[in-house]
JSON list of C-alpha atoms in Angstrom, two decimals:
[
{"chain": "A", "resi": 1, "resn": "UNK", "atom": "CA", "xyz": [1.31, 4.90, 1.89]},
{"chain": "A", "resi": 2, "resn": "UNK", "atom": "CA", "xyz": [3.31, 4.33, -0.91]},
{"chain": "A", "resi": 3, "resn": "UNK", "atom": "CA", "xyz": [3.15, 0.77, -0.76]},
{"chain": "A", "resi": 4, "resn": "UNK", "atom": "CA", "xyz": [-0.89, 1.02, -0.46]},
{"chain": "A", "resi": 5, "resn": "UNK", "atom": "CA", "xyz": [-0.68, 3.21, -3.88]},
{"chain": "A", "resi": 6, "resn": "UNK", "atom": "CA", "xyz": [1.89, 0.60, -5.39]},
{"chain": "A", "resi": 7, "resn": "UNK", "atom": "CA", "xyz": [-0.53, -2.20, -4.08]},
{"chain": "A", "resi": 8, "resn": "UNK", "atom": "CA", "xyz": [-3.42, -0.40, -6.15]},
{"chain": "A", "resi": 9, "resn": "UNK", "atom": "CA", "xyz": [-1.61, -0.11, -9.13]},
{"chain": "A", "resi": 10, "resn": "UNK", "atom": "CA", "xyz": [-1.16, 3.25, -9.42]},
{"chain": "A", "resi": 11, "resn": "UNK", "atom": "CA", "xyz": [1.88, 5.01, -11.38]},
{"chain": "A", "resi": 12, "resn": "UNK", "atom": "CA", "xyz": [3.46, 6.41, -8.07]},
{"chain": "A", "resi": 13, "resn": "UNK", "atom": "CA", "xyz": [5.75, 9.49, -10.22]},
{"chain": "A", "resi": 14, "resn": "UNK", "atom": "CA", "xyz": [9.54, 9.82, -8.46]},
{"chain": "A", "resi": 15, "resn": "UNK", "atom": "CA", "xyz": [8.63, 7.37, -5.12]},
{"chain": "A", "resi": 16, "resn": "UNK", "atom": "CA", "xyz": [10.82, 7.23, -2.32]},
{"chain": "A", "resi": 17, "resn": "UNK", "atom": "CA", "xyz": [11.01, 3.63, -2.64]},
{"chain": "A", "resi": 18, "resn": "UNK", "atom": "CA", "xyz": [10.92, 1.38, -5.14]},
{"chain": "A", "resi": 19, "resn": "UNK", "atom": "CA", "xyz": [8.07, -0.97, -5.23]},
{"chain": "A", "resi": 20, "resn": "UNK", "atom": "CA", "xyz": [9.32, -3.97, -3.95]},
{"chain": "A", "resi": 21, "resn": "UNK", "atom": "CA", "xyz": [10.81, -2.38, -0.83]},
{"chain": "A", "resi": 22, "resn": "UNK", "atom": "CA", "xyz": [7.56, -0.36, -0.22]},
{"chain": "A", "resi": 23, "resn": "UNK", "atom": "CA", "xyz": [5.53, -4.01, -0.67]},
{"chain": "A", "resi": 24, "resn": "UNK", "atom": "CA", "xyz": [8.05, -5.65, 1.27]},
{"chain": "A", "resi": 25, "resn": "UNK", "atom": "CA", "xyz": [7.43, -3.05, 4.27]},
{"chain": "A", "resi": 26, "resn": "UNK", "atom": "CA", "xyz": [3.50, -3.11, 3.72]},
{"chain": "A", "resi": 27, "resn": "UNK", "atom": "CA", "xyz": [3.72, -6.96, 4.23]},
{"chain": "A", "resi": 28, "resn": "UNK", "atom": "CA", "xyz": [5.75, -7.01, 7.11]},
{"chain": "A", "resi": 29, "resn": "UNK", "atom": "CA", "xyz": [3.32, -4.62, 8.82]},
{"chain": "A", "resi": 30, "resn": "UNK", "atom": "CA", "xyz": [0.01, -5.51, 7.96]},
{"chain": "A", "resi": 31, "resn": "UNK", "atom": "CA", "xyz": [-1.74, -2.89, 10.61]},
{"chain": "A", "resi": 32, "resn": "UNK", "atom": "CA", "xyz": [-0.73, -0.43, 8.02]},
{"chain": "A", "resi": 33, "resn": "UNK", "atom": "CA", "xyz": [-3.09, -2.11, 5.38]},
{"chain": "A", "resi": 34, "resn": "UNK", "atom": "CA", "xyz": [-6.00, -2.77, 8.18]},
{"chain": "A", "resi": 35, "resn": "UNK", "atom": "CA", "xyz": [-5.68, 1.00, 9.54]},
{"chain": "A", "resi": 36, "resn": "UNK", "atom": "CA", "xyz": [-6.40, 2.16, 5.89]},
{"chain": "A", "resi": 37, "resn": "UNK", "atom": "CA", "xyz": [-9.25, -0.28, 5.28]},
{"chain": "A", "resi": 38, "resn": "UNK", "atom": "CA", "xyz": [-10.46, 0.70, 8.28]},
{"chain": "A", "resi": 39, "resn": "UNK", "atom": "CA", "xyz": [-10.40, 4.85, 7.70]},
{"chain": "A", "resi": 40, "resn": "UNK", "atom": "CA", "xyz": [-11.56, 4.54, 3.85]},
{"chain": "A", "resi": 41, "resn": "UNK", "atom": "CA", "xyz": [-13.54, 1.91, 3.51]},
{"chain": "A", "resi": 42, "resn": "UNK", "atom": "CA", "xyz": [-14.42, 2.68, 0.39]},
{"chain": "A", "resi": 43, "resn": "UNK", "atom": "CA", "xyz": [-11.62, 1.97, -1.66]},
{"chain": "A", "resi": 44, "resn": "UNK", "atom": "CA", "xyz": [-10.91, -1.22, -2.61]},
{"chain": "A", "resi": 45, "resn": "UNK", "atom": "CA", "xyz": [-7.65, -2.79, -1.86]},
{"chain": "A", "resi": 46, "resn": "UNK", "atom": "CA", "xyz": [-6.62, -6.37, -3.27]},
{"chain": "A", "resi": 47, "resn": "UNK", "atom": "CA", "xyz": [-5.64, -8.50, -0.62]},
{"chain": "A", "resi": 48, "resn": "UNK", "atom": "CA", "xyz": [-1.83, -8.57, 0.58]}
]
């Protein structure tokens, strides 16, 4: 989740991760990114 929030270009305040690593991990499992799409459709993502 933190790498959806990172992707969206929100200010993520004291992450876990930094933002590379949390991209890295979104990228490397892209069902992550489709599951989320899939269950809120309505927010808008770029693409990966």
């Amino acid at each position: 989740m933190t790498g959806i929030a990172f992707l969206r270009g929100i200010d993520v305040y004291d992450p876990p991760i930094s933002k590379e690593k949390a991209l890295k991990a979104l990228k490397k499992h892209p069902e992550i990114y489709q599951k989320f799409q899939h269950f809120f459709p309505f927010v808008e993502l770029p693409p990966l």
